[in-house]
mmCIF file of C-alpha atoms in Angstrom:
data_model
loop_
_atom_site.group_PDB
_atom_site.id
_atom_site.type_symbol
_atom_site.label_atom_id
_atom_site.label_comp_id
_atom_site.label_asym_id
_atom_site.label_seq_id
_atom_site.Cartn_x
_atom_site.Cartn_y
_atom_site.Cartn_z
ATOM 1 C CA MET A 1 0.737 0.188 0.037
ATOM 2 C CA ILE A 2 1.174 3.297 0.150
ATOM 3 C CA ARG A 3 2.340 4.779 2.640
ATOM 4 C CA GLY A 4 1.047 7.992 4.348
ATOM 5 C CA ASN A 5 4.395 9.738 3.539
ATOM 6 C CA GLU A 6 4.128 9.314 0.562
ATOM 7 C CA LEU A 7 0.839 10.242 -0.286
ATOM 8 C CA PRO A 8 -0.506 13.891 0.147
ATOM 9 C CA LYS A 9 -3.873 14.127 2.573
ATOM 10 C CA ASP A 10 -5.443 16.020 -0.066
ATOM 11 C CA LEU A 11 -5.067 12.166 -1.851
ATOM 12 C CA TYR A 12 -6.624 9.520 0.806
ATOM 13 C CA ALA A 13 -8.989 9.760 -0.819
ATOM 14 C CA PHE A 14 -8.057 8.224 -3.718
ATOM 15 C CA GLN A 15 -5.857 5.135 -2.537
ATOM 16 C CA ASP A 16 -6.892 2.522 -3.134
ATOM 17 C CA SER A 17 -7.373 3.467 -7.083
ATOM 18 C CA ILE A 18 -4.293 5.417 -6.942
ATOM 19 C CA GLN A 19 -2.326 2.350 -5.760
ATOM 20 C CA ALA A 20 -4.029 0.023 -8.231
ATOM 21 C CA THR A 21 -1.754 2.306 -11.597
ATOM 22 C CA ARG A 22 1.851 1.532 -9.665
ATOM 23 C CA VAL A 23 4.469 -0.342 -11.250
ATOM 24 C CA PRO A 24 7.937 -0.823 -11.865
ATOM 25 C CA THR A 25 9.613 1.395 -12.097
ATOM 26 C CA LEU A 26 13.731 1.223 -12.887
ATOM 27 C CA HIS A 27 15.065 4.867 -12.056
ATOM 28 C CA ILE A 28 18.183 5.715 -13.582
ATOM 29 C CA SER A 29 20.987 8.007 -12.741
ATOM 30 C CA PRO A 30 23.828 8.824 -14.464
ATOM 31 C CA SER A 31 27.828 9.321 -13.513
ATOM 32 C CA PHE A 32 30.690 10.712 -15.633
ATOM 33 C CA GLN A 33 32.535 7.816 -16.593
ATOM 34 C CA SER A 34 34.477 6.538 -19.654
ATOM 35 C CA THR A 35 32.892 3.076 -19.979
ATOM 36 C CA ASP A 36 33.541 0.065 -22.899
ATOM 37 C CA VAL A 37 31.477 -0.584 -25.458
ATOM 38 C CA TYR A 38 29.498 -3.459 -23.602
ATOM 39 C CA CYS A 39 28.413 -0.957 -20.703
ATOM 40 C CA SER A 40 25.380 0.773 -20.226
ATOM 41 C CA LYS A 41 25.284 4.285 -20.614
ATOM 42 C CA PHE A 42 24.492 7.595 -22.479
ATOM 43 C CA ILE A 43 26.322 8.878 -25.001
ATOM 44 C CA GLY A 44 29.684 7.517 -25.399
ATOM 45 C CA LYS A 45 31.256 5.450 -28.118
ATOM 46 C CA PRO A 46 28.435 1.917 -28.925
ATOM 47 C CA TYR A 47 28.443 -2.138 -29.579
ATOM 48 C CA LEU A 48 28.646 -2.312 -32.937
ATOM 49 C CA PRO A 49 29.605 -5.803 -34.625
ATOM 50 C CA LYS A 50 31.627 -5.736 -37.458
ATOM 51 C CA SER A 51 29.171 -7.495 -39.436
ATOM 52 C CA SER A 52 26.213 -4.974 -38.515
ATOM 53 C CA HIS A 53 26.230 -1.475 -40.498
ATOM 54 C CA TYR A 54 26.379 1.884 -38.609
ATOM 55 C CA PRO A 55 22.922 3.256 -38.094
ATOM 56 C CA THR A 56 21.642 6.297 -40.308
ATOM 57 C CA ASP A 57 18.591 8.738 -40.330
ATOM 58 C CA LYS A 58 16.115 8.559 -43.438
ATOM 59 C CA ASN A 59 19.178 11.088 -44.994
ATOM 60 C CA GLY A 60 21.906 8.680 -45.156
ATOM 61 C CA GLU A 61 23.794 10.468 -42.904
ATOM 62 C CA PRO A 62 25.573 8.825 -39.504
ATOM 63 C CA MET A 63 22.925 9.188 -36.295
ATOM 64 C CA LYS A 64 24.906 8.569 -33.064
ATOM 65 C CA LEU A 65 24.311 6.419 -29.215
ATOM 66 C CA LEU A 66 22.124 8.561 -27.820
ATOM 67 C CA ALA A 67 21.869 5.497 -25.324
ATOM 68 C CA GLN A 68 22.512 2.173 -24.670
ATOM 69 C CA ILE A 69 21.383 -0.243 -21.820
ATOM 70 C CA ASN A 70 23.060 -3.666 -20.997
ATOM 71 C CA PHE A 71 20.630 -5.452 -19.510
ATOM 72 C CA SER A 72 22.923 -7.770 -17.720
ATOM 73 C CA GLU A 73 23.876 -4.506 -15.818
ATOM 74 C CA VAL A 74 19.706 -4.200 -14.786
ATOM 75 C CA PRO A 75 18.655 -5.217 -11.837
ATOM 76 C CA ASN A 76 15.738 -8.070 -12.900
ATOM 77 C CA PHE A 77 12.792 -6.458 -13.862
ATOM 78 C CA SER A 78 10.272 -8.969 -14.971
ATOM 79 C CA LEU A 79 9.160 -7.152 -18.745
ATOM 80 C CA PHE A 80 12.970 -6.438 -19.670
ATOM 81 C CA PRO A 81 15.015 -8.887 -20.829
ATOM 82 C CA SER A 82 17.861 -10.680 -18.394
ATOM 83 C CA GLN A 83 20.699 -9.867 -21.332
ATOM 84 C CA GLY A 84 21.360 -8.384 -23.431
ATOM 85 C CA ILE A 85 22.350 -4.991 -25.213
ATOM 86 C CA LEU A 86 19.058 -2.212 -26.153
ATOM 87 C CA GLN A 87 20.492 1.304 -28.081
ATOM 88 C CA PHE A 88 18.937 4.511 -29.054
ATOM 89 C CA PHE A 89 20.238 6.646 -32.045
ATOM 90 C CA VAL A 90 19.053 10.004 -33.112
ATOM 91 C CA PRO A 91 20.553 12.109 -35.200
ATOM 92 C CA TYR A 92 23.062 14.828 -34.427
ATOM 93 C CA THR A 93 20.698 17.821 -35.034
ATOM 94 C CA ASN A 94 17.864 18.172 -33.247
ATOM 95 C CA PRO A 95 15.336 20.302 -34.896
ATOM 96 C CA PHE A 96 13.880 21.306 -31.060
ATOM 97 C CA THR A 97 14.485 25.418 -32.985
ATOM 98 C CA PHE A 98 11.786 24.879 -35.802
ATOM 99 C CA PHE A 99 9.266 22.462 -33.884
ATOM 100 C CA ASN A 100 8.072 21.785 -29.711
ATOM 101 C CA THR A 101 7.023 18.247 -30.687
ATOM 102 C CA PHE A 102 8.160 15.734 -32.173
ATOM 103 C CA GLU A 103 6.899 11.716 -33.254
ATOM 104 C CA ASP A 104 8.099 9.088 -35.011
ATOM 105 C CA ILE A 105 6.980 5.760 -35.101
ATOM 106 C CA TRP A 106 8.642 4.589 -38.738
ATOM 107 C CA GLN A 107 12.008 4.742 -37.044
ATOM 108 C CA ARG A 108 13.229 7.387 -40.254
ATOM 109 C CA ASP A 109 14.866 9.714 -37.020
ATOM 110 C CA PHE A 110 16.070 7.834 -34.331
ATOM 111 C CA LYS A 111 16.631 3.795 -34.642
ATOM 112 C CA VAL A 112 16.227 1.822 -31.798
ATOM 113 C CA ARG A 113 19.144 -1.948 -32.146
ATOM 114 C CA PHE A 114 18.928 -5.406 -30.234
ATOM 115 C CA PHE A 115 21.467 -7.642 -29.570
ATOM 116 C CA LYS A 116 20.245 -10.892 -27.457
ATOM 117 C CA ASN A 117 23.831 -12.404 -27.153
ATOM 118 C CA PRO A 118 26.894 -9.702 -27.589
ATOM 119 C CA LEU A 119 29.810 -10.769 -28.869
ATOM 120 C CA PRO A 120 33.506 -10.873 -27.987
ATOM 121 C CA ILE A 121 35.735 -7.991 -28.150
ATOM 122 C CA GLU A 122 37.243 -9.087 -31.264
ATOM 123 C CA GLU A 123 34.322 -9.458 -33.449
ATOM 124 C CA LEU A 124 33.709 -5.371 -32.568
ATOM 125 C CA VAL A 125 34.285 -1.690 -34.101
ATOM 126 C CA THR A 126 35.808 -0.310 -32.173
ATOM 127 C CA ASP A 127 36.697 2.901 -34.089
ATOM 128 C CA PHE A 128 34.280 5.635 -34.430
ATOM 129 C CA SER A 129 36.503 8.537 -35.124
ATOM 130 C CA GLN A 130 35.466 8.866 -39.039
ATOM 131 C CA PHE A 131 32.224 10.624 -37.249
ATOM 132 C CA GLU A 132 33.969 12.730 -34.778
ATOM 133 C CA HIS A 133 33.972 15.421 -36.806
ATOM 134 C CA LEU A 134 29.741 15.188 -36.702
ATOM 135 C CA GLU A 135 30.035 16.392 -32.555
ATOM 136 C CA ASN A 136 28.317 19.422 -32.554
ATOM 137 C CA ASN A 137 27.280 21.879 -28.925
ATOM 138 C CA SER A 138 23.152 21.256 -30.032
ATOM 139 C CA PHE A 139 22.843 17.424 -29.554
ATOM 140 C CA PRO A 140 20.360 16.905 -25.890
ATOM 141 C CA ILE A 141 23.902 14.670 -24.261
ATOM 142 C CA GLN A 142 27.075 16.293 -23.961
ATOM 143 C CA LYS A 143 28.709 14.021 -21.142
ATOM 144 C CA GLU A 144 29.420 10.386 -21.550
ATOM 145 C CA SER A 145 27.568 9.106 -18.822
ATOM 146 C CA ARG A 146 27.989 5.680 -17.223
ATOM 147 C CA LEU A 147 24.255 4.427 -15.989
ATOM 148 C CA LEU A 148 22.904 2.684 -12.214
ATOM 149 C CA PHE A 149 19.270 1.617 -11.282
ATOM 150 C CA THR A 150 17.465 1.695 -8.443
ATOM 151 C CA PRO A 151 13.912 -0.184 -8.361
ATOM 152 C CA THR A 152 11.494 0.913 -7.504
ATOM 153 C CA THR A 153 7.274 1.444 -8.193
ATOM 154 C CA GLU A 154 6.118 4.576 -9.635
ATOM 155 C CA PRO A 155 1.689 5.118 -9.681
ATOM 156 C CA VAL A 156 0.181 7.289 -12.636
ATOM 157 C CA SER A 157 1.084 10.316 -14.114
ATOM 158 C CA ALA A 158 -0.376 13.243 -13.804
ATOM 159 C CA LEU A 159 -0.231 13.665 -17.853
ATOM 160 C CA ASP A 160 -0.398 10.097 -18.382
ATOM 161 C CA TYR A 161 -3.457 9.549 -20.120
ATOM 162 C CA ARG A 162 -4.664 6.979 -18.232
ATOM 163 C CA PHE A 163 -4.329 9.655 -15.146
ATOM 164 C CA SER A 164 -8.179 9.900 -15.700
ATOM 165 C CA ASN A 165 -9.625 6.134 -14.335
ATOM 166 C CA ILE A 166 -8.764 7.234 -10.383
ATOM 167 C CA SER A 167 -11.405 9.647 -10.393
ATOM 168 C CA LYS A 168 -14.540 9.476 -11.384
ATOM 169 C CA THR A 169 -14.744 13.329 -11.180
ATOM 170 C CA PRO A 170 -11.397 15.399 -13.292
ATOM 171 C CA LEU A 171 -8.860 15.774 -10.133
ATOM 172 C CA ASN A 172 -8.948 19.500 -11.454
ATOM 173 C CA LEU A 173 -12.711 19.869 -10.395
ATOM 174 C CA LEU A 174 -11.836 18.733 -6.552
ATOM 175 C CA PHE A 175 -10.484 21.293 -4.144
ATOM 176 C CA ASN A 176 -9.299 20.447 -1.079
ATOM 177 C CA ASP A 177 -9.976 23.258 2.206
ATOM 178 C CA GLU A 178 -7.479 25.604 1.294
ATOM 179 C CA GLY A 179 -9.675 25.889 -1.945
ATOM 180 C CA GLN A 180 -6.054 24.146 -4.547
ATOM 181 C CA PRO A 181 -7.151 21.841 -7.170
ATOM 182 C CA LEU A 182 -6.506 17.559 -6.633
ATOM 183 C CA TYR A 183 -5.071 18.318 -9.613
ATOM 184 C CA ASP A 184 -2.430 20.045 -8.340
ATOM 185 C CA ILE A 185 -1.407 18.417 -5.720
ATOM 186 C CA TYR A 186 -1.169 14.900 -7.930
ATOM 187 C CA MET A 187 0.880 17.397 -10.384
ATOM 188 C CA GLU A 188 3.199 18.432 -7.593
ATOM 189 C CA HIS A 189 4.301 14.749 -5.714
ATOM 190 C CA PHE A 190 3.850 12.410 -9.615
ATOM 191 C CA LEU A 191 4.653 14.821 -12.067
ATOM 192 C CA GLY A 192 6.519 11.284 -13.459
ATOM 193 C CA SER A 193 9.578 12.741 -14.633
ATOM 194 C CA GLY A 194 13.624 11.375 -14.646
ATOM 195 C CA HIS A 195 15.230 9.502 -16.283
ATOM 196 C CA LYS A 196 14.272 6.053 -15.838
ATOM 197 C CA MET A 197 12.882 2.262 -17.308
ATOM 198 C CA GLY A 198 8.754 1.239 -16.917
ATOM 199 C CA GLY A 199 6.637 3.293 -14.748
ATOM 200 C CA TYR A 200 4.862 6.176 -16.480
ATOM 201 C CA PRO A 201 6.215 8.869 -18.522
ATOM 202 C CA TYR A 202 6.231 13.139 -17.775
ATOM 203 C CA PHE A 203 5.756 15.945 -21.385
ATOM 204 C CA ILE A 204 5.797 18.965 -21.567
ATOM 205 C CA THR A 205 2.055 18.868 -23.339
ATOM 206 C CA GLN A 206 0.221 15.983 -23.483
ATOM 207 C CA ASP A 207 1.208 12.766 -23.880
ATOM 208 C CA PRO A 208 0.214 12.225 -28.267
ATOM 209 C CA ARG A 209 -1.616 8.428 -27.207
ATOM 210 C CA HIS A 210 -4.757 10.799 -25.275
ATOM 211 C CA GLU A 211 -4.515 12.656 -28.658
ATOM 212 C CA TYR A 212 -4.133 9.870 -31.150
ATOM 213 C CA PRO A 213 -5.744 6.715 -29.699
ATOM 214 C CA PHE A 214 -4.043 4.784 -32.143
ATOM 215 C CA LEU A 215 -0.926 5.072 -30.331
ATOM 216 C CA LYS A 216 -2.186 3.925 -26.936
ATOM 217 C CA LYS A 217 -0.763 0.583 -27.915
ATOM 218 C CA TYR A 218 2.977 1.760 -26.832
ATOM 219 C CA ASP A 219 1.328 1.054 -22.986
ATOM 220 C CA VAL A 220 4.752 0.497 -21.705
ATOM 221 C CA LEU A 221 7.522 3.544 -21.273
ATOM 222 C CA LEU A 222 10.921 1.935 -22.622
ATOM 223 C CA LEU A 223 13.244 4.268 -22.138
ATOM 224 C CA GLN A 224 12.268 7.896 -20.785
ATOM 225 C CA ILE A 225 15.137 11.063 -20.712
ATOM 226 C CA ASP A 226 15.067 14.333 -18.962
ATOM 227 C CA SER A 227 16.808 17.157 -19.590
ATOM 228 C CA ASP A 228 19.265 17.103 -16.577
ATOM 229 C CA GLU A 229 21.913 19.952 -15.838
ATOM 230 C CA GLU A 230 23.694 18.426 -13.630
ATOM 231 C CA ASN A 231 24.119 15.414 -16.047
ATOM 232 C CA GLY A 232 24.989 17.819 -19.510
ATOM 233 C CA ILE A 233 21.516 17.196 -20.011
ATOM 234 C CA MET A 234 19.055 19.258 -22.353
ATOM 235 C CA TRP A 235 16.371 18.544 -24.574
ATOM 236 C CA GLY A 236 16.113 22.402 -26.412
ATOM 237 C CA ASN A 237 14.007 24.733 -23.970
ATOM 238 C CA CYS A 238 13.862 22.159 -21.068
ATOM 239 C CA GLY A 239 12.109 19.333 -22.160
ATOM 240 C CA VAL A 240 12.158 15.749 -22.289
ATOM 241 C CA ALA A 241 12.156 12.348 -24.390
ATOM 242 C CA ASN A 242 10.636 9.150 -24.459
ATOM 243 C CA PHE A 243 10.450 5.824 -25.874
ATOM 244 C CA PHE A 244 7.146 3.381 -26.027
ATOM 245 C CA ILE A 245 6.481 0.253 -27.139
ATOM 246 C CA ASN A 246 3.942 -2.772 -27.053
ATOM 247 C CA ARG A 247 4.334 -5.253 -23.602
ATOM 248 C CA ASP A 248 3.532 -8.292 -25.943
ATOM 249 C CA ASP A 249 6.720 -6.922 -28.300
ATOM 250 C CA LEU A 250 8.485 -5.997 -24.819
ATOM 251 C CA LEU A 251 7.916 -9.566 -23.662
ATOM 252 C CA ARG A 252 8.330 -10.943 -26.910
ATOM 253 C CA GLY A 253 11.739 -9.212 -27.299
ATOM 254 C CA ASP A 254 10.445 -7.412 -30.075
ATOM 255 C CA PHE A 255 12.157 -4.164 -30.606
ATOM 256 C CA SER A 256 11.307 -2.956 -33.982
ATOM 257 C CA ASP A 257 8.347 -0.983 -33.365
ATOM 258 C CA ILE A 258 8.967 2.078 -30.679
ATOM 259 C CA LEU A 259 6.901 5.590 -30.456
ATOM 260 C CA TYR A 260 9.004 7.840 -30.167
ATOM 261 C CA HIS A 261 8.669 11.481 -28.592
ATOM 262 C CA TRP A 262 10.228 14.319 -27.698
ATOM 263 C CA ASP A 263 8.730 17.617 -26.319
ATOM 264 C CA HIS A 264 10.425 20.694 -24.581
ATOM 265 C CA TYR A 265 9.040 24.198 -24.123
#
């Protein structure tokens, strides 16, 4: 159950419905340090078999490793594989100055790759000097970090499209004794921000799955990377990026169908 010191007293009446939304989550803590090609990381040199092509965007331009997850370094998590390396690539340049929000399901401007059985170092590419000239200051992550994972659980976030299920009356129409909307109180405590896998997402504007019902099949938050000045991460004007996957695809280890979304102020 949700302990009293985790749930504001103004929300006690909704404790059971909030508790029912709790799901496992892995909070991610970046730590500035160099990594080898097998490590879980933000940016840095990717794991890349010599037999594989380097990921490119819709224009044939090479993309940059955004994040890499080595599941052998991840605490046991029922939805995720127990081994293998999962990678997220995005273009070196992002159109933050032209758009406030972006979605893609076709993997034209991002790529997600999964290698179930990592190969020995002798069979991997280790020289990536050919891409050094592409580095720029507009990439969302500027400093290589190794990733640490902390398992926990969390209730539905205030901006997830499923949030409305916790109350028959919208919380923005209900108020505490001081006249503060209960929705504002919920948002203060369960915004969904931060770097994580699993759990519920955070958005600057709104959940795209609310506006486009066909996107609701992407029901698991595969990865979220939030703006984080302390760790050299900034999505445009203080935004956030999310990758979503269908639960059944995830359980099969099929990462070919992904919803990639980012938005910023």
